[in-house]
Each structure stands twice: as structure tokens, then as C-alpha cells.
mmCIF file of C-alpha atoms in Angstrom:
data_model
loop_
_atom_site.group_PDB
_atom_site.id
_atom_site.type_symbol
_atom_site.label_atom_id
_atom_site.label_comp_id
_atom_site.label_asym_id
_atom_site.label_seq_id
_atom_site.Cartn_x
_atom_site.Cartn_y
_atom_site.Cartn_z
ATOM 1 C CA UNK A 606 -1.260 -3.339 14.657
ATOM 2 C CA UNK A 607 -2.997 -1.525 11.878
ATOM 3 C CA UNK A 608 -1.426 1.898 10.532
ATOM 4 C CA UNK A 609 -2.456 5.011 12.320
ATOM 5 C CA UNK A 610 -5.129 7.167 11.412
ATOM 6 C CA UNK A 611 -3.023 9.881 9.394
ATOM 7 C CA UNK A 612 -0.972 7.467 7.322
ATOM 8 C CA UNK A 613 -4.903 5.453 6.043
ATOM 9 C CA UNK A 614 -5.987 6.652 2.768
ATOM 10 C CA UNK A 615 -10.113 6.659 2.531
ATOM 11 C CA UNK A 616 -10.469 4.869 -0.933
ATOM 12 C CA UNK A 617 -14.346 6.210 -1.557
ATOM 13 C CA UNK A 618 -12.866 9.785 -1.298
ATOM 14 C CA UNK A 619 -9.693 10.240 -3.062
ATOM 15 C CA UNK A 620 -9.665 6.741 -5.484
ATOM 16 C CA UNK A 621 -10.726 8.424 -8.298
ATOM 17 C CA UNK A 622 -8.821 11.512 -8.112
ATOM 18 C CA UNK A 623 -5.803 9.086 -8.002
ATOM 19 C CA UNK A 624 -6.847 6.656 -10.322
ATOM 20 C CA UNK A 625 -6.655 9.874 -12.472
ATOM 21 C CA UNK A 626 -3.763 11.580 -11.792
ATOM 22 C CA UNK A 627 -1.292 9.139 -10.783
ATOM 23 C CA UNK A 628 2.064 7.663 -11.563
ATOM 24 C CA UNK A 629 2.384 3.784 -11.789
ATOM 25 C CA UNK A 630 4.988 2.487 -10.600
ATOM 26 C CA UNK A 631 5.602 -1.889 -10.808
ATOM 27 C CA UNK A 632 7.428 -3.822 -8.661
ATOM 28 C CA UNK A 633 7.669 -8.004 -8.431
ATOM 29 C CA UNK A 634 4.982 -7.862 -5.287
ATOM 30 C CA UNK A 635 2.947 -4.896 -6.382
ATOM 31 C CA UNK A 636 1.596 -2.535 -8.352
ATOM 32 C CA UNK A 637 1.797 1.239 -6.962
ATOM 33 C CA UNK A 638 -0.520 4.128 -7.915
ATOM 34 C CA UNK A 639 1.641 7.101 -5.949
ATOM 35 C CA UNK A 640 -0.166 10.753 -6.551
ATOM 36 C CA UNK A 641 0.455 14.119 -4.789
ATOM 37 C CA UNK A 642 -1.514 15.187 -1.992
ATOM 38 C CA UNK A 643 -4.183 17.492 -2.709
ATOM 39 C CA UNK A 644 -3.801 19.337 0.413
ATOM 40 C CA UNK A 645 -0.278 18.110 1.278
ATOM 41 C CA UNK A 646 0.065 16.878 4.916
ATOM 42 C CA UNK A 647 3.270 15.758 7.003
ATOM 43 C CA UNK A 648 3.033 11.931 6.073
ATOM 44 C CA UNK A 649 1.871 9.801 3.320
ATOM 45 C CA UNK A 650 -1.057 8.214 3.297
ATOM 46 C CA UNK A 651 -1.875 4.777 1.853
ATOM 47 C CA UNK A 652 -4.829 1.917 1.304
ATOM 48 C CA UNK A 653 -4.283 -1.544 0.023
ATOM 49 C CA UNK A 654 -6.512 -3.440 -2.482
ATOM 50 C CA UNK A 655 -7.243 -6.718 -2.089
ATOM 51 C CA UNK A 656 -9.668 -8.815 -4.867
ATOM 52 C CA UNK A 657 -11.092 -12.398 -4.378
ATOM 53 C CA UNK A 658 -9.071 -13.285 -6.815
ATOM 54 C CA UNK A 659 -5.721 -13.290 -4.816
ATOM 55 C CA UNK A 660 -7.303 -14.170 -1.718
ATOM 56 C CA UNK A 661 -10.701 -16.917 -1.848
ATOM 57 C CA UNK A 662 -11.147 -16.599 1.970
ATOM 58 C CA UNK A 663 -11.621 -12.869 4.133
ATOM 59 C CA UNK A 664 -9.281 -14.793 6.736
ATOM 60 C CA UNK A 665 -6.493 -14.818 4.278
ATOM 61 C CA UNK A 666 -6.916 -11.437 2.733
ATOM 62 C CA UNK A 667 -7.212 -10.192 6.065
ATOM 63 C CA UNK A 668 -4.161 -11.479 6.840
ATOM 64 C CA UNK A 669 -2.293 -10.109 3.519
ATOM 65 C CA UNK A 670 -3.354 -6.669 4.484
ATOM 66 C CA UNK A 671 -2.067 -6.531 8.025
ATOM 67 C CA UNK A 672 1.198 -7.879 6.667
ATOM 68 C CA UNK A 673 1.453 -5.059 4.700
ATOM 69 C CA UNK A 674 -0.009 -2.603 7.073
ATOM 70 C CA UNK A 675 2.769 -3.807 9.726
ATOM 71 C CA UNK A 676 5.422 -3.569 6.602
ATOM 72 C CA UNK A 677 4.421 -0.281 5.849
ATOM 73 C CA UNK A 678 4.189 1.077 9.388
ATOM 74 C CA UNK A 679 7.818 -0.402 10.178
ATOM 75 C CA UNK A 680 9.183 1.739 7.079
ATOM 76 C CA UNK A 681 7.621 4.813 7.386
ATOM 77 C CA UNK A 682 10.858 6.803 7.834
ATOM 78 C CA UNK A 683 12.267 5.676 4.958
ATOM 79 C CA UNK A 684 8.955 6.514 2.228
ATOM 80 C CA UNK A 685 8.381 9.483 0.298
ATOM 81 C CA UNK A 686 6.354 12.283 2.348
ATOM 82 C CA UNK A 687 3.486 14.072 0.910
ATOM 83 C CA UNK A 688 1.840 11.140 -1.511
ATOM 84 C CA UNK A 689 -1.242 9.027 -1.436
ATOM 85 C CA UNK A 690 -0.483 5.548 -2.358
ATOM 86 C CA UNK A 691 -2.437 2.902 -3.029
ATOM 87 C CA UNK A 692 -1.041 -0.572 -3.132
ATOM 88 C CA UNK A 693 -2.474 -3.603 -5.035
ATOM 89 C CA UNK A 694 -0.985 -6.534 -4.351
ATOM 90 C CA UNK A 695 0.825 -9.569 -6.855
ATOM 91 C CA UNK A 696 0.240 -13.527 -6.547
ATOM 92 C CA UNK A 697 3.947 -13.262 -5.659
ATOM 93 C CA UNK A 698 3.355 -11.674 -2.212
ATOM 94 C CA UNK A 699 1.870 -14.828 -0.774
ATOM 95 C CA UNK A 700 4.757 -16.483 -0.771
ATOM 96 C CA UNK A 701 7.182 -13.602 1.155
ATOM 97 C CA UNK A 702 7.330 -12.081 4.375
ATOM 98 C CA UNK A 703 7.383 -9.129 5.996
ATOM 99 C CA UNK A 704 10.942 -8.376 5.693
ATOM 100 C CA UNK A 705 10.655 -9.075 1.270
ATOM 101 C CA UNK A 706 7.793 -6.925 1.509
ATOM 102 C CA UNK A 707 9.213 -4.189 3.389
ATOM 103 C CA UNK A 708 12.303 -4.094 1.443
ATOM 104 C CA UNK A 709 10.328 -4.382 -2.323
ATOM 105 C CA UNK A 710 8.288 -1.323 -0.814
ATOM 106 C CA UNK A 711 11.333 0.607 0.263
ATOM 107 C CA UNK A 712 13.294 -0.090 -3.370
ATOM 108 C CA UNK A 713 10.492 0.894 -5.219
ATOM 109 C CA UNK A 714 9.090 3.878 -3.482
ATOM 110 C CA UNK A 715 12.676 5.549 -2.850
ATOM 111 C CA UNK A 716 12.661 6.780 -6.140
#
């Protein structure tokens, strides 16, 4: 199930502004661009970034990003309110599931 409306970040929008103005954060599986809302709402919103060269096949990446979707959706509670994130994704991610990813995204976004 993909993440709900109000937690989906539109990249051709707001990716510059938080390419911009962000803090990076790195992690084994990812690497985190986290920036304040401009017009803070309740919940954070976020957008994953896939390239060709993690995944070959649109099956596979596909599949990546509703691994993290589900990840993210299962630990909503426990993320920081009131940021736009935008995840890009490691070469070690293919290898974990959604448990490793859920816990990596928890650890590192606590702070």
C-alpha cells in the first residue's frame, strides 16, 4: 500500500527548495535530505529517488520503493513531524528487509 496523500512529497515542486536548504544526514541504507516545511503541516512528507543505476529493471525499482513506502508508512509515529524528506537509496538496501529498513530510518531520523 503506497503512503497516503499528505505524507507524498511532489519532487517537481519543492526538490529544489530542498536541495537548497537542507540538512544531510547518512545512514548505511541511505542518504537523507530532511528540510523544514515551508508552510508547516501536521505530518512529514517524503519522496524516494530511485536511479537506473541501483535498479536496471522498473520491476525492481518499483519494488524498492514500495518497500520503503510500506517501511515508512509502518513508522510514521515514531519520525520527526513538520519536515520534507527525501530519501535516496544505497546498494546496501537490496539486500535488507523491511524490518532493517524501518529500523535504519527510525535511528537516523530520531535525531
Amino acid at each position: 500500500m503506497a503512503l497516503a496523500k499528505k505524507n507524498r512529497l511532489n519532487l517537481r515542486l519543492n526538490r529544489l527548495r530542498i536541495e537548497g536548504a537542507c540538512q544531510k544526514l547518512h545512514s548505511p541504507l541511505f542518504t537523507y535530505l530532511v528540510a523544514s516545511q515551508q508552510e508547516p503541516l501536521s505530518q512529514s512528507r517524503f519522496a524516494i529517488v530511485l536511479s537506473k543505476k541501483l535498479a536496471k529493471k522498473a520491476v525492481d525499482r518499483n519494488k524498492i520503493r514500495r518497500n520503503i513506502s510500506e517501511s515508512i508508512k509502518n513508522s510514521l509515529s515514531k519520525l520527526p513531524q513538520k519536515k520534507d524528506i527525501i530519501l535516496i537509496p544505497k546498494k546496501e538496501l537490496l539486500d535488507k528487509d523491511k524490518l532493517q529498513i524501518s529500523k535504519d530510518l527510525e535511528n537516523v531520523l530520531s535525531i
